Coordinates of C-alpha atoms (C1' of nucleotides) in Angstrom, one line a residue:
Chain A
M1 CA 0.0 0.0 -0.3
E2 CA 1.1 3.6 -1.0
R3 CA 2.3 6.2 2.3
H4 CA -0.9 8.5 0.9
E5 CA -2.9 5.4 1.4
E6 CA -2.1 4.7 4.7
L7 CA -2.1 7.9 5.3
F8 CA -6.4 8.0 4.4
V9 CA -6.5 5.4 6.3
S10 CA -5.2 7.0 9.5
I11 CA -7.8 9.9 8.9
R12 CA -10.7 7.8 8.8
K13 CA -9.8 6.0 11.5
I14 CA -9.7 9.6 13.0
I15 CA -13.2 10.3 11.5
R16 CA -14.6 7.3 12.4
A17 CA -13.5 8.4 16.3
I18 CA -14.7 11.7 16.4
D19 CA -17.9 9.9 14.8
I20 CA -18.1 7.2 17.9
R21 CA -17.9 9.9 20.4
S22 CA -20.4 12.1 19.5
R23 CA -22.8 8.9 19.2
K24 CA -21.3 7.6 22.9
L25 CA -22.1 11.2 24.0
S26 CA -25.6 11.0 22.2
K27 CA -26.3 8.3 24.9
E28 CA -24.3 9.0 28.1
A29 CA -25.5 13.0 27.6
G30 CA -28.1 13.5 25.3
V31 CA -26.4 15.4 22.9
T32 CA -24.7 14.8 20.4
G33 CA -21.2 16.0 19.4
P34 CA -22.5 18.9 17.4
Q35 CA -25.4 19.8 19.5
L36 CA -23.2 20.2 21.6
I37 CA -20.9 22.6 20.3
I38 CA -24.0 24.6 19.2
L39 CA -24.5 25.0 22.6
Q40 CA -21.4 25.5 24.2
E41 CA -21.8 28.6 21.2
L42 CA -24.7 29.3 22.8
A43 CA -23.8 29.7 25.9
R44 CA -20.5 31.6 24.7
I45 CA -23.1 34.4 23.4
K46 CA -26.3 35.3 24.4
G47 CA -29.4 35.8 22.0
V48 CA -26.4 35.6 19.1
T49 CA -28.7 34.4 15.7
A50 CA -28.3 31.3 13.6
K51 CA -26.3 33.0 11.1
E52 CA -23.8 33.9 13.9
V53 CA -23.5 30.6 14.6
S54 CA -22.8 28.9 11.4
T55 CA -19.7 31.8 10.7
Q56 CA -18.4 30.8 14.2
V57 CA -18.6 27.0 14.1
N58 CA -18.1 26.8 10.5
L59 CA -21.2 24.6 9.6
S60 CA -23.6 25.5 6.5
Q61 CA -27.1 28.1 7.7
A62 CA -29.2 24.7 7.1
T63 CA -27.0 22.4 9.1
V64 CA -27.0 24.9 12.1
T65 CA -31.0 24.9 11.6
N66 CA -31.2 21.6 11.4
I67 CA -29.4 20.9 14.5
L68 CA -30.9 23.8 16.6
D69 CA -34.6 22.3 15.7
R70 CA -33.1 18.9 17.1
L71 CA -32.5 21.3 20.3
E72 CA -36.0 22.8 20.4
S73 CA -37.2 19.6 20.4
K74 CA -35.1 18.5 23.6
H75 CA -36.4 22.2 25.1
F76 CA -32.3 22.8 25.1
I77 CA -32.8 26.0 23.0
K78 CA -35.2 29.0 22.7
R79 CA -35.7 31.0 19.3
V80 CA -37.2 34.4 19.3
R81 CA -37.9 36.6 17.1
S82 CA -35.9 40.1 17.1
E83 CA -38.5 42.7 17.1
S84 CA -35.8 45.3 15.4
D85 CA -35.3 43.0 12.7
R86 CA -37.7 40.5 12.0
R87 CA -34.9 38.1 9.8
R88 CA -33.5 37.6 12.3
V89 CA -33.8 34.8 15.5
A90 CA -32.3 35.4 18.4
L91 CA -30.7 31.9 20.3
F92 CA -31.2 31.4 24.1
L93 CA -30.7 28.0 26.3
T94 CA -33.3 27.0 28.4
D95 CA -32.7 26.2 31.8
E96 CA -32.6 22.0 30.7
G97 CA -29.9 23.0 27.9
K98 CA -27.5 24.7 30.7
E99 CA -28.3 21.6 32.7
A100 CA -27.5 19.5 30.0
L101 CA -24.2 21.1 29.1
L102 CA -22.7 21.6 32.4
N103 CA -23.9 18.0 32.4
A104 CA -22.1 17.1 29.1
P105 CA -18.7 15.8 29.3
Q106 CA -15.9 18.2 25.9
P107 CA -17.1 16.5 23.2
I108 CA -13.8 15.5 22.7
E109 CA -12.6 12.8 24.7
E110 CA -11.0 14.1 28.0
S111 CA -8.2 11.0 27.1
F112 CA -7.3 13.0 24.3
V113 CA -6.6 15.9 25.7
E114 CA -4.9 14.7 28.6
T115 CA -2.4 12.4 26.5
F116 CA -2.5 15.6 24.3
S117 CA -1.0 17.7 26.7
A118 CA 1.6 15.2 28.7
L119 CA 3.4 15.5 25.3
K120 CA 6.7 17.8 25.0
D121 CA 6.0 21.2 23.7
W122 CA 7.6 20.6 20.8
E123 CA 6.0 16.9 19.6
Q124 CA 2.8 19.0 20.0
F125 CA 3.5 21.2 17.9
Q126 CA 4.9 18.3 15.6
L127 CA 1.6 17.0 15.4
L128 CA -0.1 19.9 15.4
S129 CA 1.5 21.0 12.2
S130 CA 1.9 17.5 10.4
V131 CA -2.0 17.8 10.2
E132 CA -1.8 21.5 9.0
R133 CA 0.7 20.4 6.7
I134 CA -2.1 17.8 5.1
A135 CA -4.6 19.9 5.5
E136 CA -2.9 22.2 3.4
M137 CA -2.0 19.7 0.8
M138 CA -5.7 19.0 0.1
G139 CA -6.4 21.9 -0.6
A140 CA -8.3 22.9 2.3
S141 CA -6.5 25.7 2.9
G142 CA -9.4 27.8 2.4
I143 CA -11.8 26.4 3.9
D144 CA -12.3 27.3 7.9
A145 CA -12.6 25.1 10.6
A146 CA -14.2 26.1 14.1
P147 CA -12.5 24.0 16.9
V148 CA -14.4 22.2 19.7
L149 CA -15.3 24.4 21.9
N150 CA -14.1 25.1 25.3
L151 CA -16.8 24.8 27.7
G152 CA -16.9 26.8 30.8
D153 CA -18.1 30.5 30.8
L154 CA -21.8 29.6 31.4
D155 CA -22.0 33.1 33.4
S156 CA -19.4 34.8 32.1
H157 CA -18.1 37.5 28.9
N158 CA -20.7 37.2 27.1
Q159 CA -20.0 40.6 25.9
A160 CA -18.9 39.4 22.6
Q161 CA -22.1 40.3 21.4
D162 CA -21.7 42.0 18.1
N163 CA -19.4 40.3 15.1
K164 CA -22.5 40.8 12.9
N165 CA -20.3 40.6 9.6
D166 CA -16.8 38.7 9.2
Chain B
M1 CA -6.5 29.3 21.3
E2 CA -4.9 25.9 23.1
R3 CA -3.3 23.1 20.8
H4 CA -5.5 20.6 21.0
E5 CA -7.6 22.5 19.6
E6 CA -5.7 23.5 17.2
L7 CA -5.5 20.3 15.9
F8 CA -9.4 20.2 16.0
V9 CA -9.4 23.0 13.6
S10 CA -7.2 21.3 10.7
I11 CA -9.0 18.4 11.5
R12 CA -12.0 19.8 10.9
K13 CA -10.6 21.0 7.4
I14 CA -9.4 18.2 6.1
I15 CA -12.7 16.2 6.7
R16 CA -14.2 19.0 5.2
A17 CA -11.9 18.8 2.3
I18 CA -12.5 15.5 1.9
D19 CA -16.5 15.9 1.8
I20 CA -15.7 18.9 -0.7
R21 CA -14.1 16.3 -3.4
S22 CA -16.8 14.3 -2.8
R23 CA -19.6 16.2 -3.8
K24 CA -17.2 17.4 -6.9
L25 CA -16.7 13.8 -8.0
S26 CA -20.5 13.7 -7.6
K27 CA -20.9 16.3 -10.1
E28 CA -18.5 16.0 -12.5
A29 CA -18.1 12.2 -12.5
G30 CA -21.7 11.1 -11.1
V31 CA -20.6 9.1 -8.4
T32 CA -19.4 10.4 -4.9
G33 CA -16.4 9.5 -3.1
P34 CA -18.2 5.9 -1.4
Q35 CA -19.8 5.3 -4.3
L36 CA -16.4 5.5 -6.4
I37 CA -14.7 3.7 -3.6
I38 CA -17.1 0.1 -3.5
L39 CA -17.3 0.4 -7.3
Q40 CA -13.4 -0.2 -6.9
E41 CA -13.8 -2.9 -4.2
L42 CA -15.7 -4.5 -7.0
A43 CA -13.9 -4.4 -9.7
R44 CA -10.9 -5.8 -7.6
I45 CA -12.3 -9.2 -7.1
K46 CA -15.2 -10.2 -9.4
G47 CA -18.4 -10.9 -7.3
V48 CA -17.5 -10.5 -4.2
T49 CA -20.4 -9.9 -1.1
A50 CA -21.4 -6.8 0.8
K51 CA -20.3 -9.0 3.9
E52 CA -16.9 -8.9 2.2
V53 CA -17.0 -5.2 1.3
S54 CA -17.9 -4.2 4.6
T55 CA -14.8 -5.6 6.1
Q56 CA -12.8 -4.1 3.4
V57 CA -13.7 -0.6 3.2
N58 CA -14.6 -0.5 6.7
L59 CA -18.2 0.7 6.6
S60 CA -20.5 -1.0 8.7
Q61 CA -22.6 -3.2 7.0
A62 CA -26.6 -1.3 6.6
T63 CA -24.0 2.0 4.8
V64 CA -22.9 -1.0 2.9
T65 CA -26.3 -1.5 1.2
N66 CA -27.6 1.8 1.5
I67 CA -24.5 3.0 -0.9
L68 CA -25.1 -0.3 -2.9
D69 CA -28.5 0.6 -3.8
R70 CA -28.1 3.8 -4.9
L71 CA -25.2 2.3 -7.0
E72 CA -28.1 -0.5 -8.5
S73 CA -30.0 2.2 -9.1
K74 CA -28.1 4.3 -11.0
H75 CA -27.7 0.7 -12.9
F76 CA -23.7 0.5 -12.3
I77 CA -23.7 -3.0 -10.1
K78 CA -26.2 -5.8 -10.3
R79 CA -26.7 -7.9 -7.1
V80 CA -26.7 -11.5 -8.2
R81 CA -28.6 -13.8 -4.8
S82 CA -25.8 -17.1 -4.5
E83 CA -27.3 -20.2 -5.5
S84 CA -25.0 -22.4 -3.3
D85 CA -25.7 -20.3 -0.4
R86 CA -28.8 -18.5 -0.6
R87 CA -27.8 -15.5 2.1
R88 CA -25.5 -14.2 0.1
V89 CA -25.3 -12.1 -2.9
A90 CA -22.6 -11.0 -5.2
L91 CA -21.7 -8.0 -6.7
F92 CA -20.8 -7.3 -9.8
L93 CA -20.5 -4.5 -11.9
T94 CA -22.3 -3.2 -15.1
D95 CA -20.8 -2.5 -18.5
E96 CA -22.1 0.8 -16.5
G97 CA -20.5 0.5 -13.9
K98 CA -17.1 0.2 -15.3
E99 CA -17.2 2.6 -17.9
A100 CA -17.9 5.1 -15.0
L101 CA -15.2 3.7 -12.8
L102 CA -12.5 4.2 -15.6
N103 CA -14.0 7.7 -16.3
A104 CA -13.9 8.8 -12.8
P105 CA -10.7 10.5 -11.3
Q106 CA -9.1 9.2 -8.2
P107 CA -11.3 10.0 -5.1
I108 CA -8.2 11.9 -3.4
E109 CA -7.8 15.0 -5.2
E110 CA -5.0 13.9 -7.6
S111 CA -3.2 17.6 -6.9
F112 CA -2.8 16.4 -3.1
V113 CA -1.2 12.7 -4.1
E114 CA 1.5 14.3 -6.4
T115 CA 2.3 16.6 -3.5
F116 CA 3.0 13.8 -1.1
S117 CA 4.6 12.1 -3.0
A118 CA 7.0 14.4 -3.7
L119 CA 8.0 15.0 -0.9
K120 CA 11.3 13.3 0.8
D121 CA 10.7 10.1 2.2
W122 CA 11.9 10.4 5.7
E123 CA 8.9 13.8 5.0
Q124 CA 6.2 11.2 4.0
F125 CA 7.0 8.7 6.5
Q126 CA 6.9 12.2 9.4
L127 CA 3.0 13.5 8.4
L128 CA 2.2 9.1 8.0
S129 CA 3.6 8.7 11.7
S130 CA 1.8 12.2 13.0
V131 CA -1.5 11.1 12.1
E132 CA -1.4 7.6 12.9
R133 CA -0.4 8.6 16.5
I134 CA -3.5 11.2 16.8
A135 CA -5.2 8.1 15.7
E136 CA -4.1 5.9 18.4
M137 CA -4.7 8.9 20.7
M138 CA -8.2 8.9 20.4
G139 CA -8.8 6.0 20.8
A140 CA -8.8 5.1 17.6
S141 CA -6.3 1.5 17.3
G142 CA -9.0 -0.3 17.6
I143 CA -10.6 0.9 14.6
D144 CA -9.9 -0.8 10.9
A145 CA -10.7 2.1 8.5
A146 CA -10.2 1.6 4.6
P147 CA -7.5 2.5 2.1
V148 CA -8.8 4.9 -0.8
L149 CA -8.0 2.3 -3.4
N150 CA -6.6 2.3 -5.8
L151 CA -8.1 2.3 -9.3
G152 CA -6.1 0.4 -12.1
D153 CA -6.8 -3.6 -12.3
L154 CA -10.2 -3.5 -13.7
D155 CA -9.9 -7.0 -15.6
S156 CA -6.0 -7.5 -13.4
H157 CA -6.3 -9.6 -10.5
N158 CA -9.4 -11.1 -9.4
Q159 CA -7.5 -14.1 -7.8
A160 CA -8.9 -12.0 -4.2
Q161 CA -12.1 -13.9 -4.4
D162 CA -11.3 -15.8 -1.2
N163 CA -10.9 -13.9 1.7
K164 CA -14.1 -15.7 3.0
N165 CA -13.2 -15.4 6.5
D166 CA -11.2 -12.3 8.0
Chain C
dG1 C1' -34.8 -34.1 12.1
dA2 C1' -36.5 -30.6 14.5
dA3 C1' -35.3 -27.0 17.7
dT4 C1' -32.1 -23.4 18.3
dA5 C1' -26.9 -21.0 16.7
dA6 C1' -25.0 -17.9 13.2
dT7 C1' -24.5 -15.1 9.3
dA8 C1' -25.6 -12.2 5.5
dA9 C1' -29.1 -8.2 4.2
dT10 C1' -31.7 -5.5 4.6
dT11 C1' -35.1 -2.3 6.9
dA12 C1' -36.0 0.7 10.2
dG13 C1' -34.7 5.1 12.6
dT14 C1' -31.5 9.2 13.3
dA15 C1' -27.9 12.0 12.5
dG16 C1' -25.0 15.3 10.4
dT17 C1' -23.9 17.6 5.9
dC18 C1' -24.2 19.6 2.1
dT19 C1' -25.8 22.8 -1.9
dA20 C1' -30.1 25.3 -4.4
dA21 C1' -34.5 27.4 -3.9
dT22 C1' -37.8 29.4 -0.7
dC23 C1' -40.3 32.9 2.0
dA24 C1' -40.1 37.1 5.0
dT25 C1' -37.8 41.2 5.7
dT26 C1' -34.7 44.6 5.3
dA27 C1' -31.4 48.5 2.4
dC28 C1' -31.2 51.5 -0.9
dA29 C1' -32.0 53.0 -5.1
dG30 C1' -33.9 56.0 -8.4
Chain D
dC1 C1' -42.6 55.2 -2.5
dT2 C1' -41.1 51.7 -5.2
dG3 C1' -38.7 47.9 -7.4
dT4 C1' -34.6 45.9 -7.1
dA5 C1' -30.6 43.6 -3.4
dA6 C1' -29.4 42.2 -0.1
dT7 C1' -29.1 39.2 4.3
dG8 C1' -31.3 35.9 7.7
dA9 C1' -33.9 31.4 8.2
dT10 C1' -36.5 27.6 6.5
dT11 C1' -37.5 23.6 4.0
dA12 C1' -36.0 20.0 -0.3
dG13 C1' -34.0 17.1 -1.6
dA14 C1' -29.5 13.9 -1.5
dC15 C1' -26.0 11.6 0.6
dT16 C1' -23.0 9.1 4.3
dA17 C1' -23.6 6.4 8.2
dC18 C1' -24.5 4.3 12.6
dT19 C1' -27.2 0.6 15.8
dA20 C1' -30.8 -2.4 15.8
dA21 C1' -34.4 -5.0 14.3
dT22 C1' -35.9 -8.6 10.9
dT23 C1' -35.7 -11.9 7.7
dA24 C1' -34.5 -15.7 5.0
dT25 C1' -30.9 -18.8 5.1
dT26 C1' -27.7 -22.1 6.4
dA27 C1' -24.8 -25.2 10.1
dT28 C1' -25.1 -27.5 14.9
dT29 C1' -26.5 -29.9 18.5
dC30 C1' -28.9 -32.8 21.0

DNA sequence: GAATAATAATTAGTAGTCTAATCATTACAG
DNA sequence: CTGTAATGATTAGACTACTAATTATTATTC
């Protein structure tokens, strides 16, 4: 097998690992990975719009709507049509949503973060730049992907309100 | 942003790049990435079963059935129930399927393969082992992922017929 | 040889993801 | 002010992907 094929094997393993994590999350915490990421975003910026979320987490608006629908049907979020601009819909966590968020583990396997953080600095850098380089080579340079955002901050800094335009 | 978060950003970029490639493929060649991979597998082993494909390309049997349905409705494959063991269904490319396969580009962007292959050996190795290490850390060690298989071989070595059991 | 296991394929149901199209509303231009 | 842009959200339609359940068939066991 060629090197680049082996590379793809590993990439697909990573993709599956992420998928598996998401399903596990869904079973244990009642929310999937993407749902969790969006909940975190709503926690970070109160009254954020779907558009803003979609920019921040770098998913299409349609995907965000889709996920919001599910979160809403679980009563984890509220949609409030804006009065000043009736095209916009402001998004808020419900108490249930906050609860779910607090009880949910990280979207990434904790053990991964631990293991990774325990590596020497240059090793971390090594891994990171390898992956970045591959992303680059795959023409992914133009793509903006979202970080898997940090939890915390349920009630702090919701002042990052005004990022209307990119 | 933390290192491991940056890492995830890059991983997600890669995932999206693969997705984008698949959609492009679908538009230009009439088959998506996964469909192409499965077509290649059918080309490699004539009369392969869905079970075998699912093991080889490392997707669940249900997913394979799903993709086969689409390939069948495009008349790219034929399903033939085995006489000797009526649980099994042997899979074959139709002439149309072979045609599609020959005209389709690689599931991976050619430019990637070129760029990657042009790297020095130790660099390739470097990238590969970084990704492998990450896969490992993500608990993906138990996961068996398929290579994105090589085309070619439309009429050669179909002697790898007898891998019934893993 | 009949009951039980295992195996192969499929179906049912859920999710994420995208593009393109639609709808409502606001902004802008003349 | 009225008609055309642009913008934000949603809907429609495809596809991948999974687990669990079902169906049909073969293998095994008593």
